[in-house]
mmCIF file of C-alpha atoms and ligand atoms in Angstrom:
data_model
loop_
_atom_site.group_PDB
_atom_site.id
_atom_site.type_symbol
_atom_site.label_atom_id
_atom_site.label_comp_id
_atom_site.label_asym_id
_atom_site.label_seq_id
_atom_site.Cartn_x
_atom_site.Cartn_y
_atom_site.Cartn_z
ATOM 1 C CA MET A 1 -6.366 30.318 21.484
ATOM 2 C CA SER A 2 -8.207 31.273 24.915
ATOM 3 C CA ASP A 3 -11.306 32.226 23.530
ATOM 4 C CA ARG A 4 -11.807 28.421 22.833
ATOM 5 C CA ILE A 5 -14.276 26.841 25.683
ATOM 6 C CA TYR A 6 -14.447 23.327 26.156
ATOM 7 C CA ASN A 7 -17.054 21.482 24.335
ATOM 8 C CA PHE A 8 -19.127 18.375 25.682
ATOM 9 C CA SER A 9 -21.607 18.362 22.321
ATOM 10 C CA PRO A 10 -22.009 14.861 21.477
ATOM 11 C CA GLY A 11 -21.890 15.885 17.703
ATOM 12 C CA PRO A 12 -20.978 17.595 15.617
ATOM 13 C CA ALA A 13 -18.174 17.465 17.921
ATOM 14 C CA THR A 14 -14.499 18.695 19.270
ATOM 15 C CA LEU A 15 -12.144 18.327 16.744
ATOM 16 C CA PRO A 16 -8.204 18.962 17.057
ATOM 17 C CA LEU A 17 -7.174 22.518 17.130
ATOM 18 C CA GLU A 18 -4.214 21.810 15.223
ATOM 19 C CA VAL A 19 -6.707 20.603 12.299
ATOM 20 C CA LEU A 20 -8.415 23.671 12.522
ATOM 21 C CA GLN A 21 -5.763 25.848 12.384
ATOM 22 C CA GLN A 22 -4.197 23.959 9.451
ATOM 23 C CA ALA A 23 -8.128 24.335 7.887
ATOM 24 C CA SER A 24 -7.912 28.122 8.091
ATOM 25 C CA SER A 25 -5.553 28.628 6.291
ATOM 26 C CA ASP A 26 -6.235 26.120 3.338
ATOM 27 C CA ILE A 27 -9.901 26.756 2.966
ATOM 28 C CA ILE A 28 -8.195 30.303 1.662
ATOM 29 C CA ASN A 29 -5.305 28.576 -0.038
ATOM 30 C CA PHE A 30 -4.738 24.823 -0.366
ATOM 31 C CA ASP A 31 -1.484 23.538 0.220
ATOM 32 C CA GLY A 32 0.252 26.718 -1.722
ATOM 33 C CA SER A 33 -2.392 25.755 -4.950
ATOM 34 C CA GLY A 34 -3.584 29.084 -5.172
ATOM 35 C CA ILE A 35 -7.137 28.374 -4.432
ATOM 36 C CA GLY A 36 -9.148 27.077 -1.566
ATOM 37 C CA ILE A 37 -9.735 22.841 -0.715
ATOM 38 C CA CYS A 38 -13.667 24.087 -1.095
ATOM 39 C CA GLU A 39 -13.130 25.524 -4.320
ATOM 40 C CA ILE A 40 -11.273 22.691 -5.927
ATOM 41 C CA SER A 41 -12.427 20.303 -8.411
ATOM 42 C CA HIS A 42 -12.984 16.526 -6.579
ATOM 43 C CA ARG A 43 -11.568 15.545 -10.038
ATOM 44 C CA SER A 44 -8.329 17.729 -9.603
ATOM 45 C CA LYS A 45 -4.991 15.993 -9.071
ATOM 46 C CA GLU A 46 -4.741 17.592 -5.398
ATOM 47 C CA PHE A 47 -8.215 16.457 -4.057
ATOM 48 C CA MET A 48 -7.605 13.173 -5.626
ATOM 49 C CA LYS A 49 -4.593 13.221 -3.584
ATOM 50 C CA VAL A 50 -6.690 14.140 -0.486
ATOM 51 C CA ALA A 51 -8.903 11.509 -0.948
ATOM 52 C CA ALA A 52 -6.375 8.692 -1.025
ATOM 53 C CA GLU A 53 -4.585 9.806 2.020
ATOM 54 C CA ALA A 54 -7.859 10.028 3.641
ATOM 55 C CA GLU A 55 -8.714 6.289 2.781
ATOM 56 C CA SER A 56 -4.416 4.765 3.274
ATOM 57 C CA LEU A 57 -4.690 6.720 6.632
ATOM 58 C CA LEU A 58 -7.657 5.259 7.792
ATOM 59 C CA ARG A 59 -6.988 1.783 6.580
ATOM 60 C CA GLU A 60 -3.438 1.768 7.803
ATOM 61 C CA LEU A 61 -5.002 2.803 11.403
ATOM 62 C CA LEU A 62 -7.806 0.184 11.518
ATOM 63 C CA GLU A 63 -5.835 -2.136 9.782
ATOM 64 C CA ILE A 64 -8.576 -2.928 7.179
ATOM 65 C CA PRO A 65 -7.864 -5.409 5.109
ATOM 66 C CA ASP A 66 -7.455 -5.962 1.802
ATOM 67 C CA ASN A 67 -10.701 -7.658 0.846
ATOM 68 C CA TYR A 68 -12.593 -4.606 2.083
ATOM 69 C CA LYS A 69 -13.718 -1.317 0.262
ATOM 70 C CA VAL A 70 -13.607 1.920 2.226
ATOM 71 C CA LEU A 71 -16.295 4.299 1.189
ATOM 72 C CA PHE A 72 -17.135 8.127 1.756
ATOM 73 C CA LEU A 73 -20.451 8.548 1.405
ATOM 74 C CA GLN A 74 -23.171 11.186 2.157
ATOM 75 C CA GLY A 75 -26.576 11.002 3.516
ATOM 76 C CA GLY A 76 -25.423 10.936 7.052
ATOM 77 C CA ALA A 77 -25.203 7.737 9.340
ATOM 78 C CA SER A 78 -28.938 7.302 8.661
ATOM 79 C CA SER A 79 -29.055 6.684 5.432
ATOM 80 C CA GLN A 80 -27.313 3.475 6.343
ATOM 81 C CA PHE A 81 -30.216 2.417 8.372
ATOM 82 C CA PHE A 82 -31.797 1.730 5.047
ATOM 83 C CA MET A 83 -29.142 1.035 2.441
ATOM 84 C CA ILE A 84 -27.655 -2.100 4.709
ATOM 85 C CA PRO A 85 -31.238 -4.152 4.447
ATOM 86 C CA MET A 86 -31.720 -2.484 0.850
ATOM 87 C CA ASN A 87 -28.392 -3.892 -0.268
ATOM 88 C CA LEU A 88 -27.950 -7.319 1.937
ATOM 89 C CA LEU A 89 -31.552 -8.123 2.639
ATOM 90 C CA GLY A 90 -35.059 -8.680 0.278
ATOM 91 C CA ASN A 91 -36.427 -11.891 -1.110
ATOM 92 C CA GLY A 92 -37.061 -13.150 2.011
ATOM 93 C CA LYS A 93 -33.800 -12.712 3.712
ATOM 94 C CA LYS A 94 -33.638 -12.333 7.584
ATOM 95 C CA ALA A 95 -31.364 -10.673 9.943
ATOM 96 C CA THR A 96 -30.500 -10.065 13.660
ATOM 97 C CA TYR A 97 -30.904 -6.947 15.767
ATOM 98 C CA LEU A 98 -30.009 -5.729 19.095
ATOM 99 C CA ASN A 99 -32.145 -3.199 20.366
ATOM 100 C CA THR A 100 -29.730 -0.741 22.531
ATOM 101 C CA GLY A 101 -30.980 2.718 22.123
ATOM 102 C CA THR A 102 -32.341 5.309 19.519
ATOM 103 C CA TRP A 103 -30.393 4.679 16.618
ATOM 104 C CA SER A 104 -31.007 0.907 16.863
ATOM 105 C CA LYS A 105 -34.517 1.524 16.675
ATOM 106 C CA LYS A 106 -34.503 3.760 14.054
ATOM 107 C CA SER A 107 -32.114 1.346 12.059
ATOM 108 C CA ILE A 108 -34.775 -1.709 13.006
ATOM 109 C CA LYS A 109 -37.379 -0.083 11.501
ATOM 110 C CA GLU A 110 -35.827 0.786 7.941
ATOM 111 C CA ALA A 111 -34.696 -2.984 8.050
ATOM 112 C CA LYS A 112 -37.875 -4.054 8.155
ATOM 113 C CA LEU A 113 -38.911 -2.081 4.597
ATOM 114 C CA PHE A 114 -36.823 -4.883 3.238
ATOM 115 C CA GLY A 115 -36.400 -8.338 5.590
ATOM 116 C CA GLU A 116 -37.740 -10.263 8.128
ATOM 117 C CA ILE A 117 -36.201 -8.604 11.493
ATOM 118 C CA ASP A 118 -35.531 -10.476 14.645
ATOM 119 C CA VAL A 119 -34.721 -8.302 17.851
ATOM 120 C CA ALA A 120 -32.946 -10.628 19.618
ATOM 121 C CA PHE A 121 -32.440 -8.268 22.877
ATOM 122 C CA SER A 122 -33.842 -4.712 23.787
ATOM 123 C CA SER A 123 -32.861 -2.759 27.022
ATOM 124 C CA GLU A 124 -36.027 -0.460 26.335
ATOM 125 C CA GLU A 125 -37.656 -0.958 28.963
ATOM 126 C CA ASP A 126 -34.747 -0.047 31.406
ATOM 127 C CA LYS A 127 -34.590 3.218 29.308
ATOM 128 C CA PHE A 128 -31.492 1.642 27.545
ATOM 129 C CA ASN A 129 -29.828 1.741 30.130
ATOM 130 C CA ARG A 130 -27.611 -1.422 29.215
ATOM 131 C CA VAL A 131 -25.890 -3.474 26.058
ATOM 132 C CA PRO A 132 -26.515 -7.155 26.299
ATOM 133 C CA ARG A 133 -24.572 -9.804 27.563
ATOM 134 C CA GLU A 134 -24.058 -12.707 25.026
ATOM 135 C CA ASP A 135 -25.939 -15.094 26.891
ATOM 136 C CA GLU A 136 -29.053 -13.443 26.147
ATOM 137 C CA TYR A 137 -29.643 -13.288 22.819
ATOM 138 C CA THR A 138 -29.203 -15.493 19.947
ATOM 139 C CA VAL A 139 -28.425 -15.364 16.375
ATOM 140 C CA GLY A 140 -30.370 -17.796 13.846
ATOM 141 C CA GLU A 141 -28.600 -20.007 11.402
ATOM 142 C CA ASP A 142 -30.951 -18.169 8.927
ATOM 143 C CA SER A 143 -30.234 -14.757 9.562
ATOM 144 C CA GLU A 144 -27.905 -12.620 7.221
ATOM 145 C CA TYR A 145 -25.828 -10.410 9.871
ATOM 146 C CA LEU A 146 -26.023 -9.514 13.428
ATOM 147 C CA TYR A 147 -26.500 -6.108 13.600
ATOM 148 C CA PHE A 148 -25.637 -3.520 16.530
ATOM 149 C CA VAL A 149 -24.583 -0.005 17.385
ATOM 150 C CA SER A 150 -21.561 -0.409 19.107
ATOM 151 C CA ASN A 151 -21.799 2.885 21.176
ATOM 152 C CA ASN A 152 -25.262 4.125 22.365
ATOM 153 C CA THR A 153 -24.265 7.977 21.959
ATOM 154 C CA ILE A 154 -27.272 9.114 23.537
ATOM 155 C CA PHE A 155 -27.779 6.737 26.791
ATOM 156 C CA GLY A 156 -24.255 6.839 26.967
ATOM 157 C CA THR A 157 -24.049 2.636 26.595
ATOM 158 C CA GLN A 158 -21.210 0.833 24.936
ATOM 159 C CA PHE A 159 -20.174 -2.716 23.944
ATOM 160 C CA ASN A 160 -17.186 -3.325 26.085
ATOM 161 C CA THR A 161 -16.463 -6.569 23.905
ATOM 162 C CA ILE A 162 -17.526 -6.777 20.551
ATOM 163 C CA PRO A 163 -20.342 -9.522 19.906
ATOM 164 C CA THR A 164 -19.072 -13.202 19.317
ATOM 165 C CA SER A 165 -21.222 -14.021 16.271
ATOM 166 C CA GLN A 166 -20.748 -17.130 13.510
ATOM 167 C CA LYS A 167 -22.684 -14.659 11.300
ATOM 168 C CA MET A 168 -21.079 -11.637 9.977
ATOM 169 C CA LEU A 169 -21.333 -8.239 12.257
ATOM 170 C CA VAL A 170 -22.868 -5.043 11.075
ATOM 171 C CA SER A 171 -22.008 -2.285 12.895
ATOM 172 C CA ASP A 172 -23.093 1.473 13.480
ATOM 173 C CA MET A 173 -20.125 2.871 15.040
ATOM 174 C CA SER A 174 -20.442 6.355 14.360
ATOM 175 C CA SER A 175 -19.657 7.321 17.932
ATOM 176 C CA ASP A 176 -16.755 5.039 18.703
ATOM 177 C CA ILE A 177 -14.871 4.620 15.430
ATOM 178 C CA LEU A 178 -11.292 5.010 16.131
ATOM 179 C CA SER A 179 -11.372 5.142 19.541
ATOM 180 C CA ARG A 180 -10.164 1.996 20.601
ATOM 181 C CA LYS A 181 -8.974 -1.255 18.482
ATOM 182 C CA ILE A 182 -11.299 -3.308 16.495
ATOM 183 C CA ASP A 183 -10.574 -6.591 14.724
ATOM 184 C CA VAL A 184 -12.405 -5.528 11.417
ATOM 185 C CA SER A 185 -12.416 -9.195 9.948
ATOM 186 C CA LYS A 186 -15.445 -10.080 11.982
ATOM 187 C CA PHE A 187 -17.281 -7.356 10.228
ATOM 188 C CA GLY A 188 -19.165 -6.946 6.898
ATOM 189 C CA ILE A 189 -20.354 -3.833 7.224
ATOM 190 C CA ILE A 190 -18.577 -1.127 9.604
ATOM 191 C CA PHE A 191 -20.149 2.609 9.402
ATOM 192 C CA ALA A 192 -19.942 6.073 10.916
ATOM 193 C CA GLY A 193 -21.116 9.247 10.345
ATOM 194 C CA ALA A 194 -17.879 11.550 11.023
ATOM 195 C CA GLN A 195 -18.973 14.137 12.699
ATOM 196 C CA LYS A 196 -17.594 12.829 16.650
ATOM 197 C CA ASN A 197 -14.635 10.694 16.094
ATOM 198 C CA MET A 198 -13.313 11.787 12.562
ATOM 199 C CA GLY A 199 -14.389 15.286 11.134
ATOM 200 C CA PRO A 200 -17.339 17.396 10.534
ATOM 201 C CA SER A 201 -20.687 16.075 9.463
ATOM 202 C CA GLY A 202 -21.599 15.657 5.586
ATOM 203 C CA VAL A 203 -19.735 12.386 5.132
ATOM 204 C CA THR A 204 -20.221 9.161 6.510
ATOM 205 C CA THR A 205 -17.237 6.665 6.210
ATOM 206 C CA VAL A 206 -18.535 2.914 5.189
ATOM 207 C CA ILE A 207 -15.992 -0.218 5.501
ATOM 208 C CA ILE A 208 -17.825 -2.738 3.519
ATOM 209 C CA ARG A 209 -16.479 -6.591 2.805
ATOM 210 C CA LYS A 210 -15.639 -6.710 -1.321
ATOM 211 C CA ASP A 211 -17.945 -9.629 -1.633
ATOM 212 C CA LEU A 212 -21.269 -7.491 -0.552
ATOM 213 C CA LEU A 213 -21.046 -5.265 -3.196
ATOM 214 C CA GLU A 214 -22.825 -7.707 -5.371
ATOM 215 C CA CYS A 215 -25.626 -8.342 -3.037
ATOM 216 C CA ALA A 216 -27.932 -5.468 -4.220
ATOM 217 C CA SER A 217 -30.819 -6.630 -6.699
ATOM 218 C CA GLU A 218 -30.628 -5.124 -10.086
ATOM 219 C CA ASN A 219 -33.885 -2.717 -9.201
ATOM 220 C CA THR A 220 -31.712 -0.895 -6.471
ATOM 221 C CA PRO A 221 -31.649 3.006 -7.379
ATOM 222 C CA THR A 222 -28.000 3.307 -8.648
ATOM 223 C CA MET A 223 -26.904 6.070 -6.060
ATOM 224 C CA LEU A 224 -28.282 3.853 -3.154
ATOM 225 C CA LYS A 225 -25.765 0.735 -4.194
ATOM 226 C CA TYR A 226 -22.752 0.318 -2.556
ATOM 227 C CA LYS A 227 -21.185 -1.294 -5.449
ATOM 228 C CA THR A 228 -21.563 1.998 -7.773
ATOM 229 C CA HIS A 229 -19.885 3.887 -5.457
ATOM 230 C CA ALA A 230 -16.906 1.247 -4.992
ATOM 231 C CA GLU A 231 -16.490 1.068 -8.269
ATOM 232 C CA LYS A 232 -15.984 4.836 -8.582
ATOM 233 C CA GLU A 233 -13.401 5.308 -5.560
ATOM 234 C CA SER A 234 -16.647 7.650 -3.871
ATOM 235 C CA MET A 235 -16.535 9.543 -7.035
ATOM 236 C CA PHE A 236 -19.458 8.686 -8.647
ATOM 237 C CA ASN A 237 -20.993 11.908 -8.204
ATOM 238 C CA THR A 238 -19.604 15.251 -6.474
ATOM 239 C CA PRO A 239 -18.356 13.814 -2.885
ATOM 240 C CA PRO A 240 -18.375 15.906 0.699
ATOM 241 C CA THR A 241 -14.967 17.716 -0.226
ATOM 242 C CA PHE A 242 -14.358 19.799 2.825
ATOM 243 C CA ALA A 243 -15.840 16.799 5.248
ATOM 244 C CA ILE A 244 -13.538 14.363 3.379
ATOM 245 C CA TYR A 245 -10.430 16.670 3.372
ATOM 246 C CA ILE A 246 -11.019 17.380 7.757
ATOM 247 C CA VAL A 247 -11.464 13.400 8.006
ATOM 248 C CA GLY A 248 -7.742 12.968 6.454
ATOM 249 C CA LYS A 249 -6.244 15.907 8.653
ATOM 250 C CA VAL A 250 -7.447 14.139 11.964
ATOM 251 C CA LEU A 251 -6.423 10.661 10.597
ATOM 252 C CA LYS A 252 -2.715 12.521 10.556
ATOM 253 C CA TRP A 253 -3.247 13.829 13.804
ATOM 254 C CA LEU A 254 -4.612 10.583 15.480
ATOM 255 C CA LYS A 255 -1.885 8.878 13.699
ATOM 256 C CA GLN A 256 0.884 11.481 14.995
ATOM 257 C CA ASN A 257 -1.124 11.363 18.653
ATOM 258 C CA GLY A 258 0.229 7.655 18.779
ATOM 259 C CA GLY A 259 -2.693 5.615 16.580
ATOM 260 C CA ILE A 260 -5.757 3.792 17.969
ATOM 261 C CA ALA A 261 -3.888 1.699 21.066
ATOM 262 C CA ALA A 262 -2.955 5.374 22.824
ATOM 263 C CA MET A 263 -6.290 6.746 21.775
ATOM 264 C CA GLU A 264 -8.133 3.863 23.450
ATOM 265 C CA GLU A 265 -5.759 4.044 26.601
ATOM 266 C CA MET A 266 -6.091 7.842 26.602
ATOM 267 C CA ASN A 267 -10.201 7.426 26.481
ATOM 268 C CA ARG A 268 -10.271 4.694 29.247
ATOM 269 C CA GLU A 269 -8.294 7.548 31.837
ATOM 270 C CA LYS A 270 -10.421 10.126 31.146
ATOM 271 C CA ALA A 271 -13.503 8.529 31.648
ATOM 272 C CA GLN A 272 -12.807 6.417 34.270
ATOM 273 C CA LEU A 273 -12.216 10.187 35.725
ATOM 274 C CA VAL A 274 -15.642 11.171 35.343
ATOM 275 C CA TYR A 275 -16.887 8.023 36.333
ATOM 276 C CA ASP A 276 -15.051 7.932 39.299
ATOM 277 C CA VAL A 277 -16.289 11.383 40.618
ATOM 278 C CA ILE A 278 -19.840 9.852 40.125
ATOM 279 C CA ASP A 279 -19.066 6.565 41.822
ATOM 280 C CA ALA A 280 -17.564 8.392 44.957
ATOM 281 C CA SER A 281 -21.234 10.091 45.447
ATOM 282 C CA ASP A 282 -25.056 9.928 45.536
ATOM 283 C CA TYR A 283 -25.551 13.011 43.826
ATOM 284 C CA TYR A 284 -24.781 12.190 40.447
ATOM 285 C CA ARG A 285 -26.260 8.907 39.310
ATOM 286 C CA GLY A 286 -24.826 7.279 35.977
ATOM 287 C CA HIS A 287 -27.737 6.115 33.725
ATOM 288 C CA ALA A 288 -25.693 3.029 32.173
ATOM 289 C CA GLU A 289 -25.007 -0.045 34.032
ATOM 290 C CA ARG A 290 -21.395 -0.060 35.242
ATOM 291 C CA GLU A 291 -20.705 -3.108 32.915
ATOM 292 C CA SER A 292 -22.134 -1.078 29.980
ATOM 293 C CA ARG A 293 -20.489 2.489 30.501
ATOM 294 C CA SER A 294 -19.133 3.990 27.455
ATOM 295 C CA MET A 295 -16.217 5.847 26.868
ATOM 296 C CA MET A 296 -17.243 8.115 24.611
ATOM 297 C CA ASN A 297 -20.410 9.795 26.277
ATOM 298 C CA ILE A 298 -21.075 9.859 30.149
ATOM 299 C CA ALA A 299 -25.060 10.210 30.478
ATOM 300 C CA PHE A 300 -25.391 10.973 34.315
ATOM 301 C CA ASN A 301 -28.185 12.999 36.573
ATOM 302 C CA LEU A 302 -28.642 15.131 39.755
ATOM 303 C CA PRO A 303 -30.761 14.520 42.507
ATOM 304 C CA THR A 304 -33.514 17.361 40.385
ATOM 305 C CA PRO A 305 -34.047 18.572 37.364
ATOM 306 C CA GLU A 306 -33.962 21.774 39.138
ATOM 307 C CA LEU A 307 -30.284 20.963 39.876
ATOM 308 C CA GLU A 308 -29.549 19.526 36.685
ATOM 309 C CA ALA A 309 -30.752 22.683 34.946
ATOM 310 C CA ARG A 310 -28.195 24.596 37.131
ATOM 311 C CA PHE A 311 -25.752 22.731 36.664
ATOM 312 C CA ILE A 312 -25.701 22.978 32.869
ATOM 313 C CA GLU A 313 -25.668 26.599 33.554
ATOM 314 C CA GLU A 314 -23.233 27.632 35.561
ATOM 315 C CA ALA A 315 -21.107 24.576 33.807
ATOM 316 C CA ALA A 316 -21.366 26.515 30.462
ATOM 317 C CA GLN A 317 -20.653 30.134 32.111
ATOM 318 C CA VAL A 318 -17.198 28.746 33.399
ATOM 319 C CA GLY A 319 -16.504 27.094 29.634
ATOM 320 C CA LEU A 320 -17.609 23.987 29.788
ATOM 321 C CA ASN A 321 -20.786 23.752 27.092
ATOM 322 C CA GLY A 322 -23.015 21.537 25.793
ATOM 323 C CA LEU A 323 -23.601 19.178 29.130
ATOM 324 C CA LYS A 324 -27.265 19.055 28.633
ATOM 325 C CA GLY A 325 -28.307 15.317 27.796
ATOM 326 C CA HIS A 326 -30.501 14.371 24.976
ATOM 327 C CA ARG A 327 -34.328 15.661 25.018
ATOM 328 C CA SER A 328 -35.368 11.685 25.126
ATOM 329 C CA ILE A 329 -33.485 11.544 28.511
ATOM 330 C CA GLY A 330 -32.948 14.714 29.975
ATOM 331 C CA GLY A 331 -30.356 14.879 32.629
ATOM 332 C CA CYS A 332 -26.851 15.831 31.354
ATOM 333 C CA ARG A 333 -24.072 14.305 29.202
ATOM 334 C CA ALA A 334 -20.364 14.617 28.627
ATOM 335 C CA SER A 335 -19.474 13.287 25.282
ATOM 336 C CA ILE A 336 -15.427 13.034 25.175
ATOM 337 C CA TYR A 337 -14.130 11.716 21.965
ATOM 338 C CA ASN A 338 -10.718 11.272 20.837
ATOM 339 C CA ALA A 339 -10.202 15.106 20.358
ATOM 340 C CA PHE A 340 -11.385 16.345 23.755
ATOM 341 C CA PRO A 341 -8.780 17.247 25.604
ATOM 342 C CA ARG A 342 -8.115 15.858 29.194
ATOM 343 C CA GLU A 343 -7.415 19.365 30.392
ATOM 344 C CA GLY A 344 -11.392 19.940 29.974
ATOM 345 C CA ILE A 345 -12.493 16.581 32.006
ATOM 346 C CA LEU A 346 -9.957 17.796 34.812
ATOM 347 C CA LYS A 347 -11.809 21.120 35.119
ATOM 348 C CA LEU A 348 -15.299 19.512 34.493
ATOM 349 C CA VAL A 349 -14.192 16.880 37.543
ATOM 350 C CA THR A 350 -13.595 19.829 39.762
ATOM 351 C CA PHE A 351 -16.773 21.676 38.681
ATOM 352 C CA MET A 352 -18.547 18.237 38.988
ATOM 353 C CA LYS A 353 -17.045 18.310 43.093
ATOM 354 C CA ASP A 354 -17.875 22.291 43.470
ATOM 355 C CA PHE A 355 -21.470 22.069 42.801
ATOM 356 C CA GLU A 356 -22.277 19.166 44.926
ATOM 357 C CA ALA A 357 -20.613 20.623 47.729
ATOM 358 C CA ASN A 358 -22.366 24.585 46.778
ATOM 359 C CA ASN A 359 -25.856 22.845 46.067
ATOM 360 C CA PRO A 360 -27.018 20.356 48.499
ATOM 361 C CA ALA A 361 -29.743 18.476 47.243
HETATM 362 N N1 LIG B 1 -26.154 6.655 14.616
HETATM 363 C C1 LIG B 1 -25.302 7.010 15.885
HETATM 364 C C2 LIG B 1 -24.825 5.964 16.916
HETATM 365 C C3 LIG B 1 -25.776 8.065 16.213
HETATM 366 O O1 LIG B 1 -25.111 8.772 17.327
HETATM 367 C C4 LIG B 1 -25.824 9.322 15.334
HETATM 368 C C5 LIG B 1 -26.285 10.266 15.504
HETATM 369 N N2 LIG B 1 -26.086 11.572 16.639
HETATM 370 C C6 LIG B 1 -26.428 8.870 13.940
HETATM 371 C C7 LIG B 1 -26.401 7.171 13.978
HETATM 372 C C8 LIG B 1 -27.195 9.305 13.009
HETATM 373 O O2 LIG B 1 -25.945 10.214 12.248
HETATM 374 P P1 LIG B 1 -26.580 11.208 11.081
HETATM 375 O O3 LIG B 1 -27.007 12.308 11.794
HETATM 376 O O4 LIG B 1 -25.244 11.468 10.344
HETATM 377 O O5 LIG B 1 -27.628 10.342 10.210
#
């Protein structure tokens, strides 16, 4: 596969090559059935098995307790911004949110449509360059949940320790699910769009404590109630079958490669290789404060926007693609999820050192 390049895109992002190879054959003839995976009925026994396997692998890998339901939904992670407060709030109920980036800001906006929202911390004035320490915010007694984005994809910050709170946690783990060990039992809801660490876009995984399925008011639209999807095992309507199929294959790959513990160790090492280059020079400046650094997305700047543009262009010429930072902060960003190969990191690190030597500030 020598014509494949290293793809640092934040999502949709790099998937394991083995998974893509298997999919390329299953797309024409799934598992010897004579029908391609995109053409099989979601109610067929073949697809029911695919969905059940994906769920069971996710349960095994994340050690999801039995009192949680796993849902595969559509509408992207962004639909969870309103589904969560729509199902859990209303009737004057309150929730606490931590504003650590674009995705938390968007979810705060939606949550305000349904309840009283206390934004207990914001790093917006500092261009979202960090997440809070625990002593920087409080969660009110009357709050239903504490909401946080565990990894801020755009700004390259991450909660390196999961907040501890008397209240249940609700978290957007779109860009770091399955990258490190977490204790699911501390959460009411965990959700993640698949397109970073799990598969292609089109499916959003929701892990929800079962008692919360009962919280939605009667006038909630059917499709927007978690209960609807839970009762029908995510088959209330046609689910995103191909995306779920790929998620299952990615989870299988993850298990075969040592599971979450192995991923976490590898992710730590991969990220450190890049941070070491940043720390060793004044040329590269990391966006995130050290204690808030993300293992998944590394956002950094060069001395000038012109050098950044040249860096991105020359990197692409040698097969290092997708290093442009998000338009809201500019600069550069390397997104290195579970499936991003270590060799690509080594190539980036060498490129960074050479670029600095050849392009003085
Ligand atoms: N949350 C996070 C942390 C994200 O990075 C993204 C998208 N990149 C979203 C939510 C929105 O996801 P979607 O496009 O699936 O709605």
